[in-house]
Coordinates of C-alpha atoms in Angstrom, one line a residue:
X141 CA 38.6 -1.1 4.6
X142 CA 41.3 0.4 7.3
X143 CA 40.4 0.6 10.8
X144 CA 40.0 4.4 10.3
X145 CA 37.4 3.9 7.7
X146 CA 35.4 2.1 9.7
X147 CA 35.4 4.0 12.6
X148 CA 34.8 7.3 11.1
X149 CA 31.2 8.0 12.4
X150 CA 32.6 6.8 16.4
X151 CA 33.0 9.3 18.8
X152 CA 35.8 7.3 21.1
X153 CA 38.6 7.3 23.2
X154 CA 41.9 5.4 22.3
X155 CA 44.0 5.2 18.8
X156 CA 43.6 3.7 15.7
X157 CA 45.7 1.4 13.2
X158 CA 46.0 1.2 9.8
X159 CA 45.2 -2.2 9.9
X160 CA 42.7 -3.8 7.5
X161 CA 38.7 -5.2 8.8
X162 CA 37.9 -8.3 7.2
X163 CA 34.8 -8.8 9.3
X164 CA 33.0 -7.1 12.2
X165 CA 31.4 -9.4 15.5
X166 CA 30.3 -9.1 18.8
X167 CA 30.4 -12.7 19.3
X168 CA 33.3 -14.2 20.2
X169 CA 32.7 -17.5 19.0
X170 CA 32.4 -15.6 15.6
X171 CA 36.1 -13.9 15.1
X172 CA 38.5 -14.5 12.3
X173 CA 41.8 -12.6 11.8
X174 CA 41.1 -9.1 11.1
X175 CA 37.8 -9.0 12.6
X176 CA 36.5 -6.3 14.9
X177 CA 34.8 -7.4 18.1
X178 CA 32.5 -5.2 19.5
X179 CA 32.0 -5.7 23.2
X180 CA 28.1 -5.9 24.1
X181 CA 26.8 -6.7 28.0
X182 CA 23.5 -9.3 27.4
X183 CA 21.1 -10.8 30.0
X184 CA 23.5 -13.6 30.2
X185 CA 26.5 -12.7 28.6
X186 CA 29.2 -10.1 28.3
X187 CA 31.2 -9.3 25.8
X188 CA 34.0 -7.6 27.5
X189 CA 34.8 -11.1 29.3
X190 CA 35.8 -12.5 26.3
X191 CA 37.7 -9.8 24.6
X192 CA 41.3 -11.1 25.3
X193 CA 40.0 -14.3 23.7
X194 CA 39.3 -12.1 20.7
X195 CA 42.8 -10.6 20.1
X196 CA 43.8 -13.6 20.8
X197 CA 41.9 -15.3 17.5
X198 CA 43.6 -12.3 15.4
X199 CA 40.8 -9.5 16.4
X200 CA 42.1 -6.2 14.9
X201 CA 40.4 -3.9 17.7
X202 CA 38.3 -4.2 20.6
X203 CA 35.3 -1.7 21.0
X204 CA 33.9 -1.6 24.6
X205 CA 32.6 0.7 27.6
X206 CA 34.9 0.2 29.8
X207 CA 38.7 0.1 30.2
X208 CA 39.8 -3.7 29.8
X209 CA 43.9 -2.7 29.8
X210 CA 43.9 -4.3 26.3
X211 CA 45.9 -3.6 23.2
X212 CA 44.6 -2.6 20.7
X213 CA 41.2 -0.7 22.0
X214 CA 38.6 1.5 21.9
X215 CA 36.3 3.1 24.3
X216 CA 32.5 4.5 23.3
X217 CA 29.7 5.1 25.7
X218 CA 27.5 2.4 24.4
X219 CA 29.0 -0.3 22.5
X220 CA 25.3 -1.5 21.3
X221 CA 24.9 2.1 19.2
X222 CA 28.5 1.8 18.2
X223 CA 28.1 -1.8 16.7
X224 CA 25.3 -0.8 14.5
X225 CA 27.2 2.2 13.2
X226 CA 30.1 0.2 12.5
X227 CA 28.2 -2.4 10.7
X228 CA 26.3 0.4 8.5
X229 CA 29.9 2.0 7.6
X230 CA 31.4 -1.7 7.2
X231 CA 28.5 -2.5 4.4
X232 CA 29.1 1.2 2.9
X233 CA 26.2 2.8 4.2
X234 CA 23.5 0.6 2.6
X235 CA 20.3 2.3 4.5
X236 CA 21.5 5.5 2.8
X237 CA 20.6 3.9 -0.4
X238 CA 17.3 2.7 0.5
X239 CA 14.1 4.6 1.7
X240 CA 13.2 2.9 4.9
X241 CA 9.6 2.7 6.0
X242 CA 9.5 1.1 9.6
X243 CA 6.8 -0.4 12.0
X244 CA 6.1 -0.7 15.4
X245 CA 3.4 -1.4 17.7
X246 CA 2.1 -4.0 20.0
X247 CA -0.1 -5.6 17.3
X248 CA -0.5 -5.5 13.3
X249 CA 3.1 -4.9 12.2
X250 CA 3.7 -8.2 10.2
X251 CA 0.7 -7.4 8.2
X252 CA 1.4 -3.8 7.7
X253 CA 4.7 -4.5 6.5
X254 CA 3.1 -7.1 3.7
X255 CA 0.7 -4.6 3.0
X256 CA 3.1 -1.6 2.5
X257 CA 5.3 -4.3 -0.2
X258 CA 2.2 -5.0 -2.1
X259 CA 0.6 -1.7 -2.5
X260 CA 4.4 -0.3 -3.4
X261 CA 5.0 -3.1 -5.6
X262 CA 1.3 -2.9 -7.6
X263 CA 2.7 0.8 -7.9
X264 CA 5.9 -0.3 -9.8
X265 CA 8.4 -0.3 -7.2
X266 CA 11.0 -2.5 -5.9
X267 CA 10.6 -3.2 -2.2
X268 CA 12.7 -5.6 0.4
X269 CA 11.0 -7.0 3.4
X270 CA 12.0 -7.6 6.7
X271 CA 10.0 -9.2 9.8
X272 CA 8.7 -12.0 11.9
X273 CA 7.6 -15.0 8.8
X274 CA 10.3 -13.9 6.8
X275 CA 12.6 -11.7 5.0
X276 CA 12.4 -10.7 1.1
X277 CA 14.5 -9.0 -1.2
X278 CA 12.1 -8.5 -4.1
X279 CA 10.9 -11.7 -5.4
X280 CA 13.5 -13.9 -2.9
X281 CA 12.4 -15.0 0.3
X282 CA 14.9 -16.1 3.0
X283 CA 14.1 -17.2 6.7
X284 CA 13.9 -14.9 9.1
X285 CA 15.1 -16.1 13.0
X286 CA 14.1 -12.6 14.6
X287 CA 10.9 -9.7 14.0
X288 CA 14.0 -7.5 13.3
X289 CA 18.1 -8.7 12.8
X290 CA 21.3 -8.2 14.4
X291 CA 22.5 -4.9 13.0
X292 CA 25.2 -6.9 11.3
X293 CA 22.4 -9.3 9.3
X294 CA 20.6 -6.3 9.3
X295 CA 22.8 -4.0 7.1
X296 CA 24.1 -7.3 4.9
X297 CA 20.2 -7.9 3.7
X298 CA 20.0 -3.9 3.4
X299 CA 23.2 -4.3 0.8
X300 CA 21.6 -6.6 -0.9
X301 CA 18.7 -5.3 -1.4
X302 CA 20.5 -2.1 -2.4
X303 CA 22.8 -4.6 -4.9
X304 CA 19.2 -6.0 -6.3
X305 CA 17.7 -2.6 -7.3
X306 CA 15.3 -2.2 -4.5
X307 CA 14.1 1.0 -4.2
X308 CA 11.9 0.8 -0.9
X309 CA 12.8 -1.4 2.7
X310 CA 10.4 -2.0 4.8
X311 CA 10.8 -4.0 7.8
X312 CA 9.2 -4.5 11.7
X313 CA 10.7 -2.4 14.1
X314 CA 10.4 -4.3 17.8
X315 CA 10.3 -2.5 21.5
X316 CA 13.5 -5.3 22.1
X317 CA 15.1 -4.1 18.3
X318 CA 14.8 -0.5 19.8
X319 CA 15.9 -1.0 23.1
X320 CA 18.7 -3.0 22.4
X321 CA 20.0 -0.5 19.6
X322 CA 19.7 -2.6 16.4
X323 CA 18.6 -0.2 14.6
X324 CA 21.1 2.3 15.1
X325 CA 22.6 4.0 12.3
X326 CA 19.5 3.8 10.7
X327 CA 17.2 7.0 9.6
X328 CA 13.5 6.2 8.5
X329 CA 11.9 8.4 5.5
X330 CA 8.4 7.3 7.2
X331 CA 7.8 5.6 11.0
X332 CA 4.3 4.0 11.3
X333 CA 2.8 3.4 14.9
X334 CA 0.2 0.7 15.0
X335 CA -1.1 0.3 19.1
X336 CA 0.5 -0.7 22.2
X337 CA -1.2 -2.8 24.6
X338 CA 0.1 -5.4 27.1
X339 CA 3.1 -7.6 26.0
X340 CA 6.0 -8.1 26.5
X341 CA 6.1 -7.0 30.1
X342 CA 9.1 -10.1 30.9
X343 CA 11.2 -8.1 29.1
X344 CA 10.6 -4.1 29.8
X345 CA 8.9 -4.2 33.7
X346 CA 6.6 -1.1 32.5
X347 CA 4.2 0.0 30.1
X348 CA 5.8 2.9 30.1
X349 CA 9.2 1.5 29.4
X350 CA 7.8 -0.7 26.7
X351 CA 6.5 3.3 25.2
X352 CA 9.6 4.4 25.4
X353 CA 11.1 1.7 23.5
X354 CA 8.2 2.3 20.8
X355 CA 8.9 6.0 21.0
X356 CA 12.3 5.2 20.1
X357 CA 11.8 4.8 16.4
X358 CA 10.1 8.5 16.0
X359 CA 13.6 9.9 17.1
X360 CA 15.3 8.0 13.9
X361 CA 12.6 9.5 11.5
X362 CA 11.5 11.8 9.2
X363 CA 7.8 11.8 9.3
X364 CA 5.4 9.5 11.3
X365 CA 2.2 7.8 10.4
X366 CA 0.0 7.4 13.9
X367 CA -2.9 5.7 14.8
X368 CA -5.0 7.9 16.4
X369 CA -7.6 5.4 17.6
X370 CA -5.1 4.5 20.1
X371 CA -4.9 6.3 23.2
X372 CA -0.9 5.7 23.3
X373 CA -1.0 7.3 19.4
X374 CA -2.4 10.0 20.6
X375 CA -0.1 10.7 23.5
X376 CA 2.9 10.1 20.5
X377 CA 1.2 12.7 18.6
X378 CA 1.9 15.4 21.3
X379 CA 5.5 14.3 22.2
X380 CA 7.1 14.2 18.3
X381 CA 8.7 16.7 16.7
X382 CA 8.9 15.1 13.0
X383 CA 6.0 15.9 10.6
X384 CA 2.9 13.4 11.8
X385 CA -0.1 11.7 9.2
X386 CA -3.1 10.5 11.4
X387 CA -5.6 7.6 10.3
X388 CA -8.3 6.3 11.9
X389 CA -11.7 4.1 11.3
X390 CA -13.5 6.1 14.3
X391 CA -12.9 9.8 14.6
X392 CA -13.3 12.8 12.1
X393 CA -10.0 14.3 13.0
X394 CA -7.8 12.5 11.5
X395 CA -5.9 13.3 7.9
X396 CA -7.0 10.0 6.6
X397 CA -10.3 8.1 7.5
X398 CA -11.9 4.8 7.0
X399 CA -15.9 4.9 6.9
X400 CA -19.0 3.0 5.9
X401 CA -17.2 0.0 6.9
X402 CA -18.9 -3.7 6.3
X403 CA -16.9 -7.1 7.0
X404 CA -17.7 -10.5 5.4
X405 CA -15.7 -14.0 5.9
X406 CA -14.0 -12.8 2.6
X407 CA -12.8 -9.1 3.3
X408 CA -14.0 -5.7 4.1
X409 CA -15.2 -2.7 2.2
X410 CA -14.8 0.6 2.8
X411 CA -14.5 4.2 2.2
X412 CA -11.1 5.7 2.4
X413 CA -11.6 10.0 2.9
X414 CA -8.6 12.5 2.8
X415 CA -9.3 16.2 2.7
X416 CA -11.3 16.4 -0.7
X417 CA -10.3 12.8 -1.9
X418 CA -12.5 9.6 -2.0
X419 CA -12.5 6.4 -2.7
X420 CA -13.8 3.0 -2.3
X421 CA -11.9 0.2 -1.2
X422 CA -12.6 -3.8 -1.2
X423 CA -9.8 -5.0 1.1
X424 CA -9.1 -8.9 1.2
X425 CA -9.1 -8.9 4.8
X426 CA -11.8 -8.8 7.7
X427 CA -12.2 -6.6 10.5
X428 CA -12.3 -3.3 12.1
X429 CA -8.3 -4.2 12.6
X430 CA -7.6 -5.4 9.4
X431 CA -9.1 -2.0 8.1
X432 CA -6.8 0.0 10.5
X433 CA -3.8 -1.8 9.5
X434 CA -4.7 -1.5 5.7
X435 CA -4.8 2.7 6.4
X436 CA -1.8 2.9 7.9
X437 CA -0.1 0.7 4.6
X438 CA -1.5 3.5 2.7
X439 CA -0.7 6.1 4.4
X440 CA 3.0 5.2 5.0
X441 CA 3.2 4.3 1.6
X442 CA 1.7 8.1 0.6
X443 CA 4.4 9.3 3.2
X444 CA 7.1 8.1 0.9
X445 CA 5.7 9.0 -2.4
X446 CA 3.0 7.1 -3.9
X447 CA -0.2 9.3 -5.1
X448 CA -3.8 8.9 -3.4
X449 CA -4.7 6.7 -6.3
X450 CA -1.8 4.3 -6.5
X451 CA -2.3 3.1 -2.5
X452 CA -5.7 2.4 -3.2
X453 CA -5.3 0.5 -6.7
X454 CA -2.6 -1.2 -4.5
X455 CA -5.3 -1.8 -1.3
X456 CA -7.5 -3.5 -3.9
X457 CA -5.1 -5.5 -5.0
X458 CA -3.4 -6.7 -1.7
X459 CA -3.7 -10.6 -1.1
X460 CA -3.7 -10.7 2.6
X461 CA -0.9 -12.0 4.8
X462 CA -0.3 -15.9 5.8
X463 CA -1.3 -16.4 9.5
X464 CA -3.0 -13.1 9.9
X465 CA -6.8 -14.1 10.1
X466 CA -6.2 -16.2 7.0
X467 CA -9.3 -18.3 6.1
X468 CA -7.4 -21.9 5.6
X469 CA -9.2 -23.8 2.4
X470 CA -11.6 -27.0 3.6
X471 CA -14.3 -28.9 2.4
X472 CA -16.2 -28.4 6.2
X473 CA -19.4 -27.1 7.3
X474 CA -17.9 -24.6 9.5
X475 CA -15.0 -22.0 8.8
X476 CA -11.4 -22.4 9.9
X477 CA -8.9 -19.5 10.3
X478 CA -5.7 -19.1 11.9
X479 CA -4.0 -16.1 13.0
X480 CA -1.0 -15.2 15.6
X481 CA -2.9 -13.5 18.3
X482 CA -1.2 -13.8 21.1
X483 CA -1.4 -10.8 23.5
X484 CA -5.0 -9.3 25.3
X485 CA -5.2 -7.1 22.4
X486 CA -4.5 -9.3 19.8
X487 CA -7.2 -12.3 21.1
X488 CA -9.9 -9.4 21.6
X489 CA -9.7 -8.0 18.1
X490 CA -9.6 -11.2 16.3
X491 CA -12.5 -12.4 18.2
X492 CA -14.8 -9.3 18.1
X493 CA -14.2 -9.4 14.0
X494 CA -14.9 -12.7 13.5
X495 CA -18.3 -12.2 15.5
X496 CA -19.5 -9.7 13.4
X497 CA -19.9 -12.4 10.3
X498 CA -20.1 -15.6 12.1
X499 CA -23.3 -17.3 11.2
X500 CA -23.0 -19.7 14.0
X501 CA -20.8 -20.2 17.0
X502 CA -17.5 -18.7 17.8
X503 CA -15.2 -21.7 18.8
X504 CA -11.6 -20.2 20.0
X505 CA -8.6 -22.6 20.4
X506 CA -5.5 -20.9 22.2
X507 CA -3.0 -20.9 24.4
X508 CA -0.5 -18.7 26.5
X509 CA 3.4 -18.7 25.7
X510 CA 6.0 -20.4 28.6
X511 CA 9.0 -18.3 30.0
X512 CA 6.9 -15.3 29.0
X513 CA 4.8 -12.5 30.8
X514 CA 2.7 -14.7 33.3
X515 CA 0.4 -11.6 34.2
X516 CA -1.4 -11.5 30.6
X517 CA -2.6 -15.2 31.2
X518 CA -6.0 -15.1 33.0
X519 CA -6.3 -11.6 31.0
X520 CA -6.1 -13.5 27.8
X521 CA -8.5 -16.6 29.0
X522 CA -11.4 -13.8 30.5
X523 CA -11.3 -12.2 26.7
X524 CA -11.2 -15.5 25.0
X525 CA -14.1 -17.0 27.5
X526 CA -16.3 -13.4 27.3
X527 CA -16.3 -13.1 23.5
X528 CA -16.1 -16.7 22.6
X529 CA -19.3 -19.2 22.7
X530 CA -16.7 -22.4 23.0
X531 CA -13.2 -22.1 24.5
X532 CA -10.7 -24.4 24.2
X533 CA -7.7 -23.9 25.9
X534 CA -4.0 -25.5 24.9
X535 CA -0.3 -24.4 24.8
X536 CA 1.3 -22.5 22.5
X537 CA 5.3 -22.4 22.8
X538 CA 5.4 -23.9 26.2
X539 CA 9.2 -24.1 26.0
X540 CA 11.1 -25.3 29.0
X541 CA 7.9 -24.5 31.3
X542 CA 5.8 -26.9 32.7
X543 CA 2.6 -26.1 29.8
X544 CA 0.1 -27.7 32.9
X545 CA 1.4 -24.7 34.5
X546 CA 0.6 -22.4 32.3
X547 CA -2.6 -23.9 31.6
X548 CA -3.4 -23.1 35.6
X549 CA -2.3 -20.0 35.0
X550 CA -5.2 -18.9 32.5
X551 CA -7.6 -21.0 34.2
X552 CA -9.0 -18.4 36.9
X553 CA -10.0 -15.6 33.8
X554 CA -11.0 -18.8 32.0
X555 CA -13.7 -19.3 34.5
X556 CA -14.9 -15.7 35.2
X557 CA -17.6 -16.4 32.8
X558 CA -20.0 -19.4 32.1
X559 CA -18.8 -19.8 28.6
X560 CA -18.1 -23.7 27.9
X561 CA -15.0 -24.9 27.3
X562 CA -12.5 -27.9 26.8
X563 CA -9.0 -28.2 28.4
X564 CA -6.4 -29.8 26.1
X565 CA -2.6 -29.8 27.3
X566 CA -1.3 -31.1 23.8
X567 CA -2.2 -28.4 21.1
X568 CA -2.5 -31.4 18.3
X569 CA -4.8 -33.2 20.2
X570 CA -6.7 -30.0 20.8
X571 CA -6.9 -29.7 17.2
X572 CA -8.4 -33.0 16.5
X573 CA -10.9 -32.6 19.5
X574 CA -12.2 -29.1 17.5
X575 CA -12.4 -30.5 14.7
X576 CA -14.5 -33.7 15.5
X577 CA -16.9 -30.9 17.8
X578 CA -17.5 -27.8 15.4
X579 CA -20.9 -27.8 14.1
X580 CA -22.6 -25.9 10.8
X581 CA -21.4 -23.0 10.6
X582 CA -19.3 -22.6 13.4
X583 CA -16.3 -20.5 13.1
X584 CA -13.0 -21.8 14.5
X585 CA -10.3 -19.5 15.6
X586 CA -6.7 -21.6 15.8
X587 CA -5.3 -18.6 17.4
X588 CA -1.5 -17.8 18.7
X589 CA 0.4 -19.9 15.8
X590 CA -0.7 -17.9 12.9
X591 CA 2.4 -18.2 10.1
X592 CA 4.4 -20.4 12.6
X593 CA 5.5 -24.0 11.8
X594 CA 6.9 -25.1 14.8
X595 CA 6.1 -26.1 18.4
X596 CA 8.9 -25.3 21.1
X597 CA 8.9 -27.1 23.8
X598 CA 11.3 -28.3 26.7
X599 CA 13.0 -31.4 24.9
X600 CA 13.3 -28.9 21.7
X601 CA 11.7 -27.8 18.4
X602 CA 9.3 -29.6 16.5
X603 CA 7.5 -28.7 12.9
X604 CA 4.3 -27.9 13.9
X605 CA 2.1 -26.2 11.1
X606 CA -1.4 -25.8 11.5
X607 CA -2.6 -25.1 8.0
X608 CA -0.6 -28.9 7.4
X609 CA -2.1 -30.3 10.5
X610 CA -5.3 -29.4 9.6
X611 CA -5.2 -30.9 6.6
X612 CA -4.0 -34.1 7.6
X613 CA -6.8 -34.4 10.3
X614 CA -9.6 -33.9 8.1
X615 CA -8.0 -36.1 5.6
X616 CA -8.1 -38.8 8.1
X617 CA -11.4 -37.9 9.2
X618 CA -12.4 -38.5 5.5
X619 CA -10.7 -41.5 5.1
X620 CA -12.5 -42.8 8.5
X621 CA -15.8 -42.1 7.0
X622 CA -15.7 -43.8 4.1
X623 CA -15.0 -47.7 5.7

């Protein structure tokens, strides 16, 4: 591929050789003779610092924003856009050959993206995955370092999914993905909005900036699937121009709607209405939340093409999600499940299901992410202390910040309410400590990990997977019992 090839869909300043791309980069560290580096401007990091370094190591072309007196070059406005259309064009387009369904929200878009894949796939199709546990093309699974790539990993899993015979992509769509224009040079057939509620705060300094990143994905679609129990879905509703499908469990209104609900520890049931259509649904997993998330897999999967029918043989048949309140398999008297909430939202939902079946207390470990927004903290310990009858509080990825710190930090919502509770710094320990203390018919929540198996923290990363660590524990618990 020439250099004119490549940079076909640009709109730049500067002149082009014939010369031939063997790669495409905007990390330095990364060129090779003939490789184009694109110059991006990070948090930390720019790009057009390093440039010269890349000619230097044989770079066929730099792409930047600004005038660097280099040889050869090319201006754009924003090198970010540019870098994801060049890697689209460098991979021949793959997207094009796919029909993307994306997600985004604040909470729910791991397991709508599981969800969509089965339902498709128990309709026949072939579907590749991408998101925050991992990545799939079909039956393949490969690990996943970020909820959604580079646009250069990006476009190399969409060509191979393409290459495999996938039909269908479906992948997570994150505020940070949006913002920092990884998706670019990518058009959705379907864009499905889950909820927004407070996170990641450290990163965009508004809720309204952290909408507008959301929003972002409904400018690169065709059609949108919205949430319209969501105060923020129904502000989308009013600001897109692309066809919109509403779903909700609470209002009417909507085009699809979830009613005569009832939750168990095993799933939910309900009925799923559309116009004159109706059918009933037993869905593997519990909650009001669950049951949102499982209308919006259907109805982004009846976006692209499925029938009425097929996404609810498919809703029947879907398996759940790992991490995402997944009921982990022990011999105990009380009931353990872990799932990855980790914002306000996210604690509050899981809870409030899990009280609606509980036959005995509600015990809730968790704990609040280091180097992340500190303002969600005593939010997240009042929920977990108002809805919870035992709180236990711990780290989660503490990282490189003091985790007593961020312990304190929760503390003061901790204590707004009476509810009784155990401090536990190390989240292993905290563990144990639940496990020896839950009682018949308790419920504990391991909440914050979910699919994880790690633990990062300031001297590095550590395997850390709760479903294993559980199982250890109440092996040695077993074994203790028997001398």
């Amino acid at each position: 591929m020439t250099l004119q090839q490549l940079a076909k869909d640009l709109t730049y300043t500067g002149t082009l050789t014939d010369a031939q791309v063997t790669g495409i980069t905007a990390d330095s560290r990364q060129v090779e003779p003939g490789s184009v580096f694109v110059c991006i401007a990070g948090g930390k990091f720019d790009g057009h610092d390093h440039a010269a370094s890349a000619l230097e190591k044989g770079a066929v072309l730099v792409v930047a924003q600004r005038d660097l007196g280099l040889s050869p070059q090319i201006l754009v406005e924003d090198t970010r856009e540019a870098y994801g259309l060049l890697c689209g064009a460098f991979f021949d387009y793959p997207a094009k050959k796919l029909k993307l369904i994306g997600v985004t929200g604040t909470n729910g878009k791991t397991t709508i993206t599981y969800l969509v894949k089965q339902i498709l796939e128990a309709a026949g199709k072939k579907v590749g995955l991408l998101g925050t546990i991992h990545n799939e093309i079909a039956d393949m699974v490969i690990p996943s370092k970020h909820t959604t790539p580079d646009p250069l990993q990006l476009h190399a899993m969409f060509a191979r999914m393409a290459e495999a015979g996938c039909e269908y992509a479906v992948m997570e769509v994150s505020s940070h993905a949006l913002d920092q224009r990884r998706v670019a040079g990518c058009r959705f057939d379907c864009g499905i909005f889950t909820n927004l509620t407070q996170d990641h705060l450290d990163y965009h300094g508004s809720m309204e900036s952290y909408y507008l990143a959301k929003k972002k994905l409904f400018e690169l679609s065709d059609r949108a699937v919205i949430n319209l129990d969501d105060p923020t879905g129904q502000k989308l509703i009013s600001e897109l121009s692309c066809p919109v499908t509403s779903f909700s469990c609470q209002r009417d209104d909507a085009d699809y709607t979830a009613r005569d609900i009832r939750f168990s520890a095993k799933g939910s049931q309900f009925s799923l209405l559309a116009n004159s259509q109706l059918a009933r649904v037993s869905f593997a997993m519990p909650g009001e939340f669950s049951v949102s998330n499982a209308l919006a897999a259907a109805v982004g999967c009846i976006s692209v093409g499925l029938t009425f029918e097929q996404a609810v043989a498919g809703l029947n048949q879907c398996k759940g999600v790992p991490g995402r309140i997944e009921i982990l398999p022990t011999d105990t008297p009380f009931t353990i499940i872990r799932d990855y909430a980790h914002s306000p939202d996210g604690l509050e939902k899981i809870i409030t299901a899990v009280r609606v079946f509980a036959p005995g207390r509600v015990v809730t470990l968790f704990g609040c992410a280091g180097n992340r927004d500190r303002t969600k903290r005593p939010i997240m310990g009042e929920i977990v202390s108002r809805l919870s009858d035992f709180c236990i509080l711990t780290s989660d990825n503490p990282r490189d910040e003091n985790p007593q710190r961020v312990v304190d930090d929760v503390l003061p919502g901790l204590l707004e309410h009476d509810t009784p509770h155990e401090v536990i710094v190390d989240r292993y320990s905290a563990i144990e400590w639940a496990l020896d203390n839950c009682h018949e018919g308790d419920i504990l929540i391991l909440a914050g990990k979910g699919h994880e198996d790690y633990q990062v923290l300031d001297y590095g990363t550590i395997f850390f997977d709760e479903k294993v660590i559980v199982d250890e524990l109440l092996a040695k618990k077993k074994g203790e019992a028997k001398r």
